[in-house]
Amino acid sequence: MRIDVITLFPELFSAHLVHGVTRRAFEPGRVDVHLWPLRDFGDPPHARVDDRPYGGGPGMVLLVEPLERALAAVRAARAETTPAPLVSFSPAGTLLRQATVARFAAGAGAILLCARYEGIDQRFVDAHVDCELSIGDYVLSGGELPALVLLDALARLQPGVLGDARSHQQDSFSAGLLDHPHYSRPERLADGTAVPEELLSGNHAAIDEWRRRQALRLTAERRPELLEAARAEGLLAPADEEFLASRRRRTL
Ligand code: 4FV
């Protein structure tokens, strides 16, 4: 898969691509990340890439022409028959979800455009952007962190990146639910707090059931809308519904 990133700060990516479990994904031949410094496509003589907003007001706006030059160079380098989607990031975008990540992870790649300042001239967005994503309802100083969020999330789904593929199969959201709690050594803390005995039983059916019920409980408590979505997608088994009903009865 090939991912091209158009950014004013390529150096923000370098470190992330070589550290942590995801570094394996960015080895040559897996997720090939190409960084394109937008400044290289700025308007001469001073490589200008932004200017004041028409209508006045604070801040600066990224200019159309430098972006179109950068995009043309990326598309020429990719030389694809099927053009890869151009993705930009802004609070006005569609909220990034695991299902979206999974779609990108299974695809042929993408071009990620990292805005800065107040954002991008809307004419460029209207003419060229295929997908606008948001990572949450807050304002960042640039699109680099959202691009890194997407890169990290899709890297984890690349075969062989996580030591055990079950890791992402059991992830939060992969089964439509939040993940169950996790415990490790020691069995009992100095303050006496112990690991749930179900996890020490060695009975994998009982362990799986405990974990499923914990995921259901946590999702019902923290993200009930996810439970509705999982129910609508047929991801809840009769035993799940029985457990949720018994919980509701108990809380009545
Ligand atoms: C953002 C977000 C975000 C807005 C102006 C970059 C900044 C600046 N992107 N999810 N939240 N972007 O705040 O995706 O150009």
CSV table of C-alpha atoms and ligand atoms in Angstrom, one decimal:
chain,number,residue,atom,x,y,z
A,1,MET,CA,0.0,0.0,0.0
A,2,ARG,CA,1.3,3.5,-0.8
A,3,ILE,CA,0.4,6.6,1.3
A,4,ASP,CA,1.5,10.0,0.3
A,5,VAL,CA,1.4,12.9,2.8
A,6,ILE,CA,1.4,16.5,1.7
A,7,THR,CA,2.5,18.6,4.7
A,8,LEU,CA,4.3,21.7,5.8
A,9,PHE,CA,6.0,19.6,8.6
A,10,PRO,CA,7.3,16.3,7.2
A,11,GLU,CA,9.6,16.0,10.2
A,12,LEU,CA,6.6,15.4,12.4
A,13,PHE,CA,6.2,12.0,10.7
A,14,SER,CA,9.7,10.7,10.6
A,15,ALA,CA,9.9,9.6,14.2
A,16,HIS,CA,6.5,8.0,14.3
A,17,LEU,CA,7.3,5.7,11.3
A,18,VAL,CA,10.3,4.1,13.0
A,19,HIS,CA,9.1,3.6,16.5
A,20,GLY,CA,6.7,1.2,18.3
A,21,VAL,CA,4.9,-1.9,17.1
A,22,THR,CA,3.6,-0.1,14.0
A,23,ARG,CA,7.2,0.5,12.6
A,24,ARG,CA,6.9,-3.0,11.1
A,25,ALA,CA,4.1,-1.7,8.9
A,26,PHE,CA,6.2,1.0,7.4
A,27,GLU,CA,9.0,-1.2,6.3
A,28,PRO,CA,9.5,-1.1,2.5
A,29,GLY,CA,6.9,-3.0,0.6
A,30,ARG,CA,4.3,-2.8,3.3
A,31,VAL,CA,2.8,0.6,3.9
A,32,ASP,CA,5.1,2.9,1.8
A,33,VAL,CA,4.8,6.4,3.2
A,34,HIS,CA,6.1,9.2,1.0
A,35,LEU,CA,6.3,12.7,2.5
A,36,TRP,CA,5.8,15.8,0.3
A,37,PRO,CA,6.9,19.1,1.8
A,38,LEU,CA,4.2,21.6,0.7
A,39,ARG,CA,6.8,24.4,0.8
A,40,ASP,CA,8.5,22.8,-2.2
A,41,PHE,CA,5.4,23.8,-4.2
A,42,GLY,CA,5.1,27.4,-2.9
A,43,ASP,CA,4.6,30.4,-5.1
A,44,PRO,CA,7.9,32.0,-6.1
A,45,PRO,CA,9.9,34.0,-5.1
A,46,HIS,CA,9.4,33.1,-1.4
A,47,ALA,CA,7.6,29.7,-1.8
A,48,ARG,CA,4.4,31.3,-0.4
A,49,VAL,CA,1.8,28.7,0.4
A,50,ASP,CA,-0.7,30.8,2.3
A,51,ASP,CA,-2.3,34.3,2.4
A,52,ARG,CA,-4.8,36.4,4.2
A,53,PRO,CA,-8.5,35.4,4.0
A,54,TYR,CA,-10.8,37.3,1.7
A,55,GLY,CA,-13.4,39.0,3.8
A,56,GLY,CA,-10.8,39.8,6.4
A,57,GLY,CA,-10.5,38.1,9.8
A,58,PRO,CA,-7.6,36.4,11.7
A,59,GLY,CA,-5.2,33.9,10.4
A,60,MET,CA,-4.1,32.7,7.0
A,61,VAL,CA,-5.5,30.3,4.4
A,62,LEU,CA,-3.6,27.7,2.3
A,63,LEU,CA,-3.6,28.7,-1.3
A,64,VAL,CA,-5.0,26.7,-4.2
A,65,GLU,CA,-2.1,26.8,-6.6
A,66,PRO,CA,0.7,25.4,-4.4
A,67,LEU,CA,-1.7,22.6,-3.4
A,68,GLU,CA,-2.6,21.8,-7.0
A,69,ARG,CA,1.1,21.7,-7.9
A,70,ALA,CA,1.8,19.3,-5.0
A,71,LEU,CA,-1.2,17.1,-5.8
A,72,ALA,CA,-0.2,16.9,-9.5
A,73,ALA,CA,3.4,15.8,-8.5
A,74,VAL,CA,2.0,13.2,-6.1
A,75,ARG,CA,-0.4,11.8,-8.7
A,76,ALA,CA,2.4,11.7,-11.3
A,77,ALA,CA,4.6,9.8,-8.8
A,78,ARG,CA,1.8,7.3,-8.0
A,79,ALA,CA,1.0,6.8,-11.7
A,80,GLU,CA,-2.1,4.9,-10.8
A,81,THR,CA,-4.9,3.7,-13.1
A,82,THR,CA,-7.4,4.1,-10.3
A,83,PRO,CA,-6.6,7.5,-8.6
A,84,ALA,CA,-6.1,7.1,-4.9
A,85,PRO,CA,-8.5,9.1,-2.7
A,86,LEU,CA,-7.3,12.5,-1.5
A,87,VAL,CA,-8.1,12.8,2.2
A,88,SER,CA,-8.0,16.0,4.2
A,89,PHE,CA,-8.6,16.5,7.9
A,90,SER,CA,-10.7,19.2,9.6
A,91,PRO,CA,-13.2,19.5,12.4
A,92,ALA,CA,-15.9,19.6,9.7
A,93,GLY,CA,-15.0,16.1,8.5
A,94,THR,CA,-16.7,12.8,9.1
A,95,LEU,CA,-15.6,11.4,12.4
A,96,LEU,CA,-12.9,8.8,11.9
A,97,ARG,CA,-14.1,5.4,13.1
A,98,GLN,CA,-12.6,1.9,13.2
A,99,ALA,CA,-14.7,0.8,10.2
A,100,THR,CA,-13.3,3.7,8.1
A,101,VAL,CA,-9.7,2.7,9.2
A,102,ALA,CA,-10.5,-0.9,8.2
A,103,ARG,CA,-11.6,0.3,4.7
A,104,PHE,CA,-8.4,2.3,4.3
A,105,ALA,CA,-6.3,-0.7,5.6
A,106,ALA,CA,-7.9,-2.9,3.0
A,107,GLY,CA,-7.4,-0.4,0.2
A,108,ALA,CA,-4.6,0.5,-2.3
A,109,GLY,CA,-3.6,3.6,-0.3
A,110,ALA,CA,-4.4,7.3,-0.1
A,111,ILE,CA,-3.0,10.8,-0.3
A,112,LEU,CA,-3.2,12.6,3.0
A,113,LEU,CA,-3.4,16.4,3.0
A,114,CYS,CA,-2.4,18.1,6.2
A,115,ALA,CA,-3.9,21.6,6.5
A,116,ARG,CA,-2.4,24.4,8.7
A,117,TYR,CA,-3.5,27.9,9.7
A,118,GLU,CA,-7.2,28.5,9.4
A,119,GLY,CA,-7.5,25.8,6.7
A,120,ILE,CA,-7.6,25.3,3.0
A,121,ASP,CA,-9.1,27.5,0.2
A,122,GLN,CA,-12.5,25.9,-0.2
A,123,ARG,CA,-12.2,25.8,-4.0
A,124,PHE,CA,-9.4,23.3,-3.7
A,125,VAL,CA,-11.4,21.2,-1.3
A,126,ASP,CA,-14.5,21.3,-3.6
A,127,ALA,CA,-12.4,20.4,-6.6
A,128,HIS,CA,-10.0,17.8,-5.3
A,129,VAL,CA,-10.8,16.4,-1.9
A,130,ASP,CA,-12.5,13.0,-1.9
A,131,CYS,CA,-12.8,12.4,1.8
A,132,GLU,CA,-12.7,14.9,4.7
A,133,LEU,CA,-12.1,13.3,8.1
A,134,SER,CA,-12.2,14.6,11.7
A,135,ILE,CA,-10.6,13.0,14.7
A,136,GLY,CA,-12.8,14.8,17.2
A,137,ASP,CA,-14.6,18.0,18.2
A,138,TYR,CA,-11.6,20.2,19.1
A,139,VAL,CA,-9.3,22.5,17.1
A,140,LEU,CA,-5.7,21.4,16.3
A,141,SER,CA,-2.9,23.6,14.9
A,142,GLY,CA,-2.6,21.3,11.9
A,143,GLY,CA,-3.7,18.1,10.1
A,144,GLU,CA,-0.5,16.2,10.9
A,145,LEU,CA,-1.7,14.6,14.1
A,146,PRO,CA,-5.0,13.4,12.5
A,147,ALA,CA,-2.9,12.0,9.6
A,148,LEU,CA,-0.7,10.2,12.1
A,149,VAL,CA,-3.8,8.9,13.9
A,150,LEU,CA,-5.0,7.4,10.7
A,151,LEU,CA,-1.5,6.0,9.8
A,152,ASP,CA,-1.2,4.4,13.2
A,153,ALA,CA,-4.7,2.9,13.2
A,154,LEU,CA,-4.3,1.4,9.7
A,155,ALA,CA,-0.7,0.2,10.4
A,156,ARG,CA,-2.0,-1.9,13.3
A,157,LEU,CA,-4.3,-3.7,10.9
A,158,GLN,CA,-1.6,-4.7,8.5
A,159,PRO,CA,-1.0,-8.5,8.6
A,160,GLY,CA,2.0,-9.4,10.8
A,161,VAL,CA,2.3,-6.0,12.5
A,162,LEU,CA,0.8,-6.9,15.8
A,163,GLY,CA,2.5,-9.9,17.3
A,164,ASP,CA,-0.8,-11.8,17.5
A,165,ALA,CA,-3.6,-11.0,14.9
A,166,ARG,CA,-6.1,-11.7,17.6
A,167,SER,CA,-5.0,-8.4,19.1
A,168,HIS,CA,-6.8,-6.3,16.6
A,169,GLN,CA,-9.7,-8.8,16.3
A,170,GLN,CA,-10.4,-8.3,19.9
A,171,ASP,CA,-9.8,-4.6,19.8
A,172,SER,CA,-12.4,-2.1,20.9
A,173,PHE,CA,-14.9,-1.4,18.1
A,174,SER,CA,-13.7,-4.4,16.0
A,175,ALA,CA,-16.7,-6.4,17.4
A,176,GLY,CA,-18.7,-3.2,17.7
A,177,LEU,CA,-18.1,-3.1,21.5
A,178,LEU,CA,-15.5,-1.5,23.9
A,179,ASP,CA,-12.7,-3.8,24.9
A,180,HIS,CA,-12.9,-5.8,28.2
A,181,PRO,CA,-10.6,-4.8,31.1
A,182,HIS,CA,-7.1,-6.3,31.1
A,183,TYR,CA,-5.0,-7.6,34.1
A,184,SER,CA,-1.5,-8.9,34.5
A,185,ARG,CA,0.9,-9.8,37.4
A,186,PRO,CA,0.7,-9.9,40.4
A,187,GLU,CA,-2.5,-11.8,41.1
A,188,ARG,CA,-3.0,-9.7,44.3
A,189,LEU,CA,-1.7,-6.1,44.9
A,190,ALA,CA,-0.2,-5.0,48.2
A,191,ASP,CA,-3.5,-3.3,48.9
A,192,GLY,CA,-5.2,-6.7,48.4
A,193,THR,CA,-6.8,-5.9,45.1
A,194,ALA,CA,-7.0,-9.1,43.2
A,195,VAL,CA,-7.4,-10.1,39.6
A,196,PRO,CA,-10.9,-11.4,38.8
A,197,GLU,CA,-10.9,-15.1,39.7
A,198,GLU,CA,-12.5,-16.0,36.3
A,199,LEU,CA,-9.2,-15.0,34.6
A,200,LEU,CA,-7.2,-17.3,36.8
A,201,SER,CA,-9.5,-20.3,36.2
A,202,GLY,CA,-7.8,-21.6,33.1
A,203,ASN,CA,-11.3,-22.3,31.8
A,204,HIS,CA,-11.2,-20.5,28.4
A,205,ALA,CA,-14.9,-20.7,27.8
A,206,ALA,CA,-15.5,-19.1,31.2
A,207,ILE,CA,-12.8,-16.5,30.5
A,208,ASP,CA,-14.3,-15.7,27.1
A,209,GLU,CA,-17.7,-15.4,28.6
A,210,TRP,CA,-16.5,-13.1,31.4
A,211,ARG,CA,-14.6,-10.9,28.9
A,212,ARG,CA,-17.7,-10.7,26.6
A,213,ARG,CA,-19.9,-9.7,29.6
A,214,GLN,CA,-17.4,-7.1,30.7
A,215,ALA,CA,-17.3,-5.6,27.1
A,216,LEU,CA,-21.1,-5.5,27.1
A,217,ARG,CA,-21.3,-3.9,30.5
A,218,LEU,CA,-18.7,-1.3,29.7
A,219,THR,CA,-20.3,-0.5,26.4
A,220,ALA,CA,-23.7,-0.2,28.0
A,221,GLU,CA,-22.4,2.1,30.7
A,222,ARG,CA,-20.0,4.3,28.6
A,223,ARG,CA,-21.3,4.1,25.0
A,224,PRO,CA,-24.9,2.9,24.8
A,225,GLU,CA,-25.1,4.2,21.2
A,226,LEU,CA,-22.4,1.7,20.2
A,227,LEU,CA,-24.6,-1.1,21.6
A,228,GLU,CA,-27.5,0.1,19.5
A,229,ALA,CA,-25.2,0.1,16.4
A,230,ALA,CA,-23.9,-3.4,17.3
A,231,ARG,CA,-27.5,-4.7,17.7
A,232,ALA,CA,-28.5,-3.1,14.4
A,233,GLU,CA,-25.5,-4.9,12.7
A,234,GLY,CA,-26.6,-8.2,14.3
A,235,LEU,CA,-23.4,-8.4,16.3
A,236,LEU,CA,-25.2,-9.3,19.6
A,237,ALA,CA,-26.0,-12.9,20.3
A,238,PRO,CA,-29.1,-14.0,22.3
A,239,ALA,CA,-26.8,-14.7,25.3
A,240,ASP,CA,-25.6,-11.1,25.0
A,241,GLU,CA,-29.2,-9.8,25.0
A,242,GLU,CA,-30.1,-12.0,28.0
A,243,PHE,CA,-27.1,-10.6,29.9
A,244,LEU,CA,-28.0,-7.0,29.0
A,245,ALA,CA,-31.6,-7.6,30.0
A,246,SER,CA,-30.6,-9.1,33.4
A,247,ARG,CA,-28.4,-6.1,33.9
A,248,ARG,CA,-31.3,-3.8,33.2
A,249,ARG,CA,-33.5,-5.7,35.6
A,250,ARG,CA,-30.9,-5.5,38.3
A,251,THR,CA,-30.5,-1.7,37.8
A,252,LEU,CA,-34.3,-1.2,37.9
B,1,4FV,C1,-8.9,18.6,12.9
B,1,4FV,C2,-9.7,17.8,13.7
B,1,4FV,C3,-8.4,20.0,13.1
B,1,4FV,C4,-8.2,22.9,11.8
B,1,4FV,C5,-7.5,24.1,11.2
B,1,4FV,C6,-6.1,22.2,11.3
B,1,4FV,C7,-7.2,21.9,12.2
B,1,4FV,C8,-6.1,23.6,11.0
B,1,4FV,N1,-8.6,17.9,11.8
B,1,4FV,N2,-9.8,16.6,13.1
B,1,4FV,N3,-10.2,18.2,14.9
B,1,4FV,N4,-7.7,20.6,12.1
B,1,4FV,O1,-8.6,20.5,14.2
B,1,4FV,O2,-9.2,16.7,12.0
B,1,4FV,O3,-5.7,23.9,9.7
